[in-house]
């Protein structure tokens, strides 16, 4: 089958173009329903694009990681992209607050490396301990820091910095820049960039925890 580069994503793991037909499915309608249920908590009307997914895979170093955490997997497009790049022996802990999204993920993603939790990111340290997971090399977050109470956002940013392995990476994608303000006291200034090929265009912030 010929590969159309306009409708394809480049795999971070292999560098090959992934045709749209085999690229992870994003379940846009289920996502939109989730947004209508709880707009502030979901923070976006449409799932991340494959271009954003691949930028996150690269920035977080998923292909070199053994333990990865995803905060806010939603309908699982990002989760599927991370699983595509993750080594066979890796683990991906995905923490989702919305029960509808959590049920959707449980029905649509079947991978022994994936550990799903219906919980708030505020419980990150407990969840890692309960699963006996080592400190993650990468944490990727899509949760909207701009709409949650400031004390919750503060706690989550502190927890991320605390549980991340030294030398590990924290990558957050957001329309607004609040996450940088909450994270800077713990991990310093972020590398900042935009992903324009997304609806809407989003900022991508990356940090590396000092070794
Ligand atoms: C912008 S969506 C990202 C969805 C998906 N990762 C994507 O990129 O298409 C943000 C997600 O974070 C979840 N969320 C919001 N606050 C959360 C929290 N405190 N803990 C865990 N998940 C949370 C929402 O329910 C939603 O699924």
mmCIF file of C-alpha atoms and ligand atoms in Angstrom:
data_model
loop_
_atom_site.group_PDB
_atom_site.id
_atom_site.type_symbol
_atom_site.label_atom_id
_atom_site.label_comp_id
_atom_site.label_asym_id
_atom_site.label_seq_id
_atom_site.Cartn_x
_atom_site.Cartn_y
_atom_site.Cartn_z
ATOM 1 C CA UNK A 1 0.000 0.000 0.000
ATOM 2 C CA UNK A 2 1.504 3.403 -0.917
ATOM 3 C CA UNK A 3 2.175 5.689 2.056
ATOM 4 C CA UNK A 4 0.820 9.235 1.808
ATOM 5 C CA UNK A 5 3.200 11.443 3.868
ATOM 6 C CA UNK A 6 0.442 14.059 4.357
ATOM 7 C CA UNK A 7 -1.698 11.521 6.188
ATOM 8 C CA UNK A 8 1.093 9.706 7.978
ATOM 9 C CA UNK A 9 3.063 10.043 11.195
ATOM 10 C CA UNK A 10 6.766 9.280 11.608
ATOM 11 C CA UNK A 11 7.397 6.690 14.303
ATOM 12 C CA UNK A 12 9.831 7.952 16.960
ATOM 13 C CA UNK A 13 10.922 4.368 17.613
ATOM 14 C CA UNK A 14 11.686 3.320 14.035
ATOM 15 C CA UNK A 15 11.854 6.607 12.120
ATOM 16 C CA UNK A 16 9.468 5.076 9.562
ATOM 17 C CA UNK A 17 6.259 6.680 8.330
ATOM 18 C CA UNK A 18 3.196 5.173 9.992
ATOM 19 C CA UNK A 19 0.262 5.276 7.524
ATOM 20 C CA UNK A 20 -2.863 6.966 8.846
ATOM 21 C CA UNK A 21 -4.697 3.635 8.605
ATOM 22 C CA UNK A 22 -2.390 2.023 11.176
ATOM 23 C CA UNK A 23 -1.603 5.135 13.240
ATOM 24 C CA UNK A 24 -3.213 5.188 16.717
ATOM 25 C CA UNK A 25 -6.946 6.005 16.670
ATOM 26 C CA UNK A 26 -7.955 9.094 18.592
ATOM 27 C CA UNK A 27 -11.715 8.547 19.103
ATOM 28 C CA UNK A 28 -12.641 12.186 18.512
ATOM 29 C CA UNK A 29 -16.379 11.784 19.188
ATOM 30 C CA UNK A 30 -15.820 10.066 22.556
ATOM 31 C CA UNK A 31 -13.314 12.807 23.403
ATOM 32 C CA UNK A 32 -15.771 15.570 22.509
ATOM 33 C CA UNK A 33 -18.420 13.908 24.700
ATOM 34 C CA UNK A 34 -15.915 13.906 27.573
ATOM 35 C CA UNK A 35 -15.244 17.593 26.996
ATOM 36 C CA UNK A 36 -18.984 18.377 27.086
ATOM 37 C CA UNK A 37 -19.301 16.411 30.367
ATOM 38 C CA UNK A 38 -16.522 18.404 32.004
ATOM 39 C CA UNK A 39 -14.924 21.161 29.895
ATOM 40 C CA UNK A 40 -12.613 22.580 32.583
ATOM 41 C CA UNK A 41 -11.172 19.217 33.509
ATOM 42 C CA UNK A 42 -10.614 18.019 29.929
ATOM 43 C CA UNK A 43 -9.337 21.379 28.679
ATOM 44 C CA UNK A 44 -9.481 20.618 24.949
ATOM 45 C CA UNK A 45 -12.277 19.783 22.478
ATOM 46 C CA UNK A 46 -10.303 17.374 20.324
ATOM 47 C CA UNK A 47 -7.602 14.733 20.960
ATOM 48 C CA UNK A 48 -3.939 15.529 20.297
ATOM 49 C CA UNK A 49 -2.751 15.285 16.689
ATOM 50 C CA UNK A 50 -0.238 12.682 15.552
ATOM 51 C CA UNK A 51 2.321 15.484 15.150
ATOM 52 C CA UNK A 52 1.904 16.462 18.783
ATOM 53 C CA UNK A 53 2.031 12.809 19.835
ATOM 54 C CA UNK A 54 5.348 12.306 18.038
ATOM 55 C CA UNK A 55 6.815 15.515 19.488
ATOM 56 C CA UNK A 56 5.896 14.252 22.985
ATOM 57 C CA UNK A 57 7.449 10.851 22.255
ATOM 58 C CA UNK A 58 10.699 12.550 21.203
ATOM 59 C CA UNK A 59 10.886 15.134 23.960
ATOM 60 C CA UNK A 60 10.132 12.613 26.704
ATOM 61 C CA UNK A 61 12.607 10.034 25.333
ATOM 62 C CA UNK A 62 9.951 7.301 25.468
ATOM 63 C CA UNK A 63 11.973 4.930 23.254
ATOM 64 C CA UNK A 64 14.785 4.901 25.851
ATOM 65 C CA UNK A 65 12.573 4.756 28.979
ATOM 66 C CA UNK A 66 11.697 1.793 31.183
ATOM 67 C CA UNK A 67 9.009 3.454 33.296
ATOM 68 C CA UNK A 68 6.778 6.161 31.856
ATOM 69 C CA UNK A 69 3.842 7.979 33.471
ATOM 70 C CA UNK A 70 1.066 9.653 31.514
ATOM 71 C CA UNK A 71 -1.168 12.145 33.347
ATOM 72 C CA UNK A 72 -4.489 12.578 31.522
ATOM 73 C CA UNK A 73 -4.558 9.959 28.745
ATOM 74 C CA UNK A 74 -8.124 10.939 27.697
ATOM 75 C CA UNK A 75 -9.289 8.611 24.896
ATOM 76 C CA UNK A 76 -5.792 7.166 24.516
ATOM 77 C CA UNK A 77 -4.318 8.519 21.255
ATOM 78 C CA UNK A 78 -1.232 9.761 23.109
ATOM 79 C CA UNK A 79 -1.168 6.546 25.156
ATOM 80 C CA UNK A 80 -1.143 4.374 22.006
ATOM 81 C CA UNK A 81 1.663 6.495 20.520
ATOM 82 C CA UNK A 82 3.720 6.087 23.708
ATOM 83 C CA UNK A 83 3.135 2.323 23.662
ATOM 84 C CA UNK A 84 4.302 2.186 20.040
ATOM 85 C CA UNK A 85 7.613 3.799 21.010
ATOM 86 C CA UNK A 86 8.101 2.155 24.433
ATOM 87 C CA UNK A 87 10.589 -0.755 24.659
ATOM 88 C CA UNK A 88 9.049 -4.233 25.024
ATOM 89 C CA UNK A 89 10.130 -4.433 28.680
ATOM 90 C CA UNK A 90 8.812 -0.935 29.542
ATOM 91 C CA UNK A 91 5.820 0.032 31.686
ATOM 92 C CA UNK A 92 3.368 2.880 31.110
ATOM 93 C CA UNK A 93 1.290 4.027 34.085
ATOM 94 C CA UNK A 94 -1.649 6.085 32.750
ATOM 95 C CA UNK A 95 -3.570 8.118 35.342
ATOM 96 C CA UNK A 96 -7.009 9.391 34.280
ATOM 97 C CA UNK A 97 -9.523 11.235 36.466
ATOM 98 C CA UNK A 98 -12.613 10.875 34.245
ATOM 99 C CA UNK A 99 -14.437 7.532 34.715
ATOM 100 C CA UNK A 100 -15.865 7.680 31.152
ATOM 101 C CA UNK A 101 -12.394 8.032 29.629
ATOM 102 C CA UNK A 102 -10.995 5.406 31.982
ATOM 103 C CA UNK A 103 -13.661 2.887 30.867
ATOM 104 C CA UNK A 104 -12.988 3.751 27.230
ATOM 105 C CA UNK A 105 -9.239 3.147 27.682
ATOM 106 C CA UNK A 106 -9.847 -0.180 29.406
ATOM 107 C CA UNK A 107 -11.957 -1.343 26.432
ATOM 108 C CA UNK A 108 -9.804 -0.048 23.592
ATOM 109 C CA UNK A 109 -6.168 -0.489 24.693
ATOM 110 C CA UNK A 110 -4.963 -4.002 25.309
ATOM 111 C CA UNK A 111 -1.249 -4.071 26.128
ATOM 112 C CA UNK A 112 0.422 -5.852 29.051
ATOM 113 C CA UNK A 113 2.816 -2.903 29.477
ATOM 114 C CA UNK A 114 -0.082 -0.523 30.185
ATOM 115 C CA UNK A 115 -1.199 0.039 33.792
ATOM 116 C CA UNK A 116 -4.420 2.073 33.965
ATOM 117 C CA UNK A 117 -5.492 4.001 37.055
ATOM 118 C CA UNK A 118 -8.757 5.871 37.644
ATOM 119 C CA UNK A 119 -7.386 8.547 39.961
ATOM 120 C CA UNK A 120 -6.144 12.106 40.219
ATOM 121 C CA UNK A 121 -2.536 12.937 39.422
ATOM 122 C CA UNK A 122 -2.416 14.161 43.039
ATOM 123 C CA UNK A 123 -2.025 10.483 44.005
ATOM 124 C CA UNK A 124 0.973 9.890 41.750
ATOM 125 C CA UNK A 125 3.452 8.869 44.477
ATOM 126 C CA UNK A 126 0.974 6.389 46.055
ATOM 127 C CA UNK A 127 0.110 4.890 42.665
ATOM 128 C CA UNK A 128 3.766 4.273 41.778
ATOM 129 C CA UNK A 129 4.386 2.729 45.207
ATOM 130 C CA UNK A 130 1.280 0.517 45.051
ATOM 131 C CA UNK A 131 2.437 -0.873 41.680
ATOM 132 C CA UNK A 132 6.040 -1.188 42.963
ATOM 133 C CA UNK A 133 7.252 0.834 40.005
ATOM 134 C CA UNK A 134 10.718 2.429 40.026
ATOM 135 C CA UNK A 135 11.138 6.186 39.607
ATOM 136 C CA UNK A 136 9.974 7.051 36.065
ATOM 137 C CA UNK A 137 12.405 8.291 33.414
ATOM 138 C CA UNK A 138 9.567 10.215 31.766
ATOM 139 C CA UNK A 139 6.308 11.865 32.847
ATOM 140 C CA UNK A 140 4.047 13.324 30.159
ATOM 141 C CA UNK A 141 1.104 15.488 31.157
ATOM 142 C CA UNK A 142 -1.906 16.865 29.293
ATOM 143 C CA UNK A 143 -3.868 17.817 32.416
ATOM 144 C CA UNK A 144 -4.969 21.466 32.348
ATOM 145 C CA UNK A 145 -3.020 23.269 35.082
ATOM 146 C CA UNK A 146 -4.785 26.528 34.185
ATOM 147 C CA UNK A 147 -8.273 25.397 35.273
ATOM 148 C CA UNK A 148 -7.506 23.435 38.449
ATOM 149 C CA UNK A 149 -7.279 25.080 41.885
ATOM 150 C CA UNK A 150 -3.833 26.609 42.481
ATOM 151 C CA UNK A 151 -3.115 24.407 45.513
ATOM 152 C CA UNK A 152 -3.864 21.250 43.488
ATOM 153 C CA UNK A 153 -1.657 22.438 40.605
ATOM 154 C CA UNK A 154 1.127 23.244 43.077
ATOM 155 C CA UNK A 155 0.903 19.810 44.683
ATOM 156 C CA UNK A 156 0.960 17.968 41.338
ATOM 157 C CA UNK A 157 3.980 19.931 40.069
ATOM 158 C CA UNK A 158 5.873 19.235 43.323
ATOM 159 C CA UNK A 159 4.982 15.527 43.140
ATOM 160 C CA UNK A 160 6.126 15.230 39.528
ATOM 161 C CA UNK A 161 9.499 16.734 40.428
ATOM 162 C CA UNK A 162 9.748 14.522 43.511
ATOM 163 C CA UNK A 163 9.012 11.153 41.865
ATOM 164 C CA UNK A 164 10.901 11.736 38.591
ATOM 165 C CA UNK A 165 14.213 9.879 38.318
ATOM 166 C CA UNK A 166 17.265 12.209 38.375
ATOM 167 C CA UNK A 167 18.046 12.842 34.707
ATOM 168 C CA UNK A 168 14.397 12.068 33.861
ATOM 169 C CA UNK A 169 12.145 14.276 31.763
ATOM 170 C CA UNK A 170 8.837 16.023 32.425
ATOM 171 C CA UNK A 171 6.919 17.095 29.318
ATOM 172 C CA UNK A 172 3.638 19.045 29.496
ATOM 173 C CA UNK A 173 1.455 20.164 26.591
ATOM 174 C CA UNK A 174 -0.993 22.988 27.240
ATOM 175 C CA UNK A 175 -2.718 25.877 25.512
ATOM 176 C CA UNK A 176 -1.847 28.146 28.414
ATOM 177 C CA UNK A 177 1.460 28.562 30.253
ATOM 178 C CA UNK A 178 0.401 28.005 33.900
ATOM 179 C CA UNK A 179 2.230 24.680 34.168
ATOM 180 C CA UNK A 180 5.585 26.445 33.694
ATOM 181 C CA UNK A 181 4.894 28.750 36.630
ATOM 182 C CA UNK A 182 3.987 25.839 38.930
ATOM 183 C CA UNK A 183 6.909 23.654 37.850
ATOM 184 C CA UNK A 184 9.721 26.246 37.718
ATOM 185 C CA UNK A 185 10.290 26.334 41.529
ATOM 186 C CA UNK A 186 11.008 22.589 41.416
ATOM 187 C CA UNK A 187 12.664 21.957 38.041
ATOM 188 C CA UNK A 188 13.777 25.407 36.870
ATOM 189 C CA UNK A 189 12.979 27.110 33.559
ATOM 190 C CA UNK A 190 11.391 25.021 30.810
ATOM 191 C CA UNK A 191 12.379 24.453 27.221
ATOM 192 C CA UNK A 192 9.395 26.010 25.399
ATOM 193 C CA UNK A 193 8.064 25.354 21.914
ATOM 194 C CA UNK A 194 4.794 25.344 19.995
ATOM 195 C CA UNK A 195 3.126 22.502 18.145
ATOM 196 C CA UNK A 196 1.132 24.303 15.479
ATOM 197 C CA UNK A 197 -0.153 21.129 13.805
ATOM 198 C CA UNK A 198 -2.758 20.517 16.474
ATOM 199 C CA UNK A 199 -6.323 21.708 17.160
ATOM 200 C CA UNK A 200 -5.817 24.107 18.827
ATOM 201 C CA UNK A 201 -2.046 24.812 18.535
ATOM 202 C CA UNK A 202 -0.439 24.052 21.912
ATOM 203 C CA UNK A 203 2.688 24.880 23.844
ATOM 204 C CA UNK A 204 5.039 22.055 24.768
ATOM 205 C CA UNK A 205 7.157 22.530 27.904
ATOM 206 C CA UNK A 206 10.043 20.180 28.732
ATOM 207 C CA UNK A 207 12.258 19.830 31.775
ATOM 208 C CA UNK A 208 15.105 17.494 32.681
ATOM 209 C CA UNK A 209 15.530 16.805 36.403
ATOM 210 C CA UNK A 210 19.136 17.470 37.440
ATOM 211 C CA UNK A 211 21.066 14.209 37.787
HETATM 212 C C1 LIG B 1 -6.257 17.771 27.142
HETATM 213 S S1 LIG B 1 -6.872 16.189 27.680
HETATM 214 C C2 LIG B 1 -5.579 15.157 27.003
HETATM 215 C C3 LIG B 1 -6.099 13.844 26.465
HETATM 216 C C4 LIG B 1 -5.126 13.020 25.617
HETATM 217 N N1 LIG B 1 -3.895 12.743 26.325
HETATM 218 C C5 LIG B 1 -4.810 13.682 24.304
HETATM 219 O O1 LIG B 1 -3.769 14.345 24.231
HETATM 220 O O2 LIG B 1 -5.578 13.534 23.360
HETATM 221 C C6 LIG B 1 -6.558 16.218 29.437
HETATM 222 C C7 LIG B 1 -6.940 14.957 30.197
HETATM 223 O O3 LIG B 1 -6.529 15.103 31.566
HETATM 224 C C8 LIG B 1 -7.514 14.530 32.435
HETATM 225 N N2 LIG B 1 -7.330 15.124 33.772
HETATM 226 C C9 LIG B 1 -7.646 16.384 34.174
HETATM 227 N N3 LIG B 1 -7.280 16.572 35.458
HETATM 228 C C10 LIG B 1 -6.689 15.411 35.874
HETATM 229 C C11 LIG B 1 -6.083 14.996 37.098
HETATM 230 N N4 LIG B 1 -6.014 15.802 38.162
HETATM 231 N N5 LIG B 1 -5.571 13.739 37.165
HETATM 232 C C12 LIG B 1 -5.630 12.908 36.091
HETATM 233 N N6 LIG B 1 -6.207 13.243 34.910
HETATM 234 C C13 LIG B 1 -6.718 14.482 34.796
HETATM 235 C C14 LIG B 1 -8.822 14.878 31.724
HETATM 236 O O4 LIG B 1 -9.897 14.074 32.181
HETATM 237 C C15 LIG B 1 -8.426 14.637 30.250
HETATM 238 O O5 LIG B 1 -8.608 13.283 29.910
#
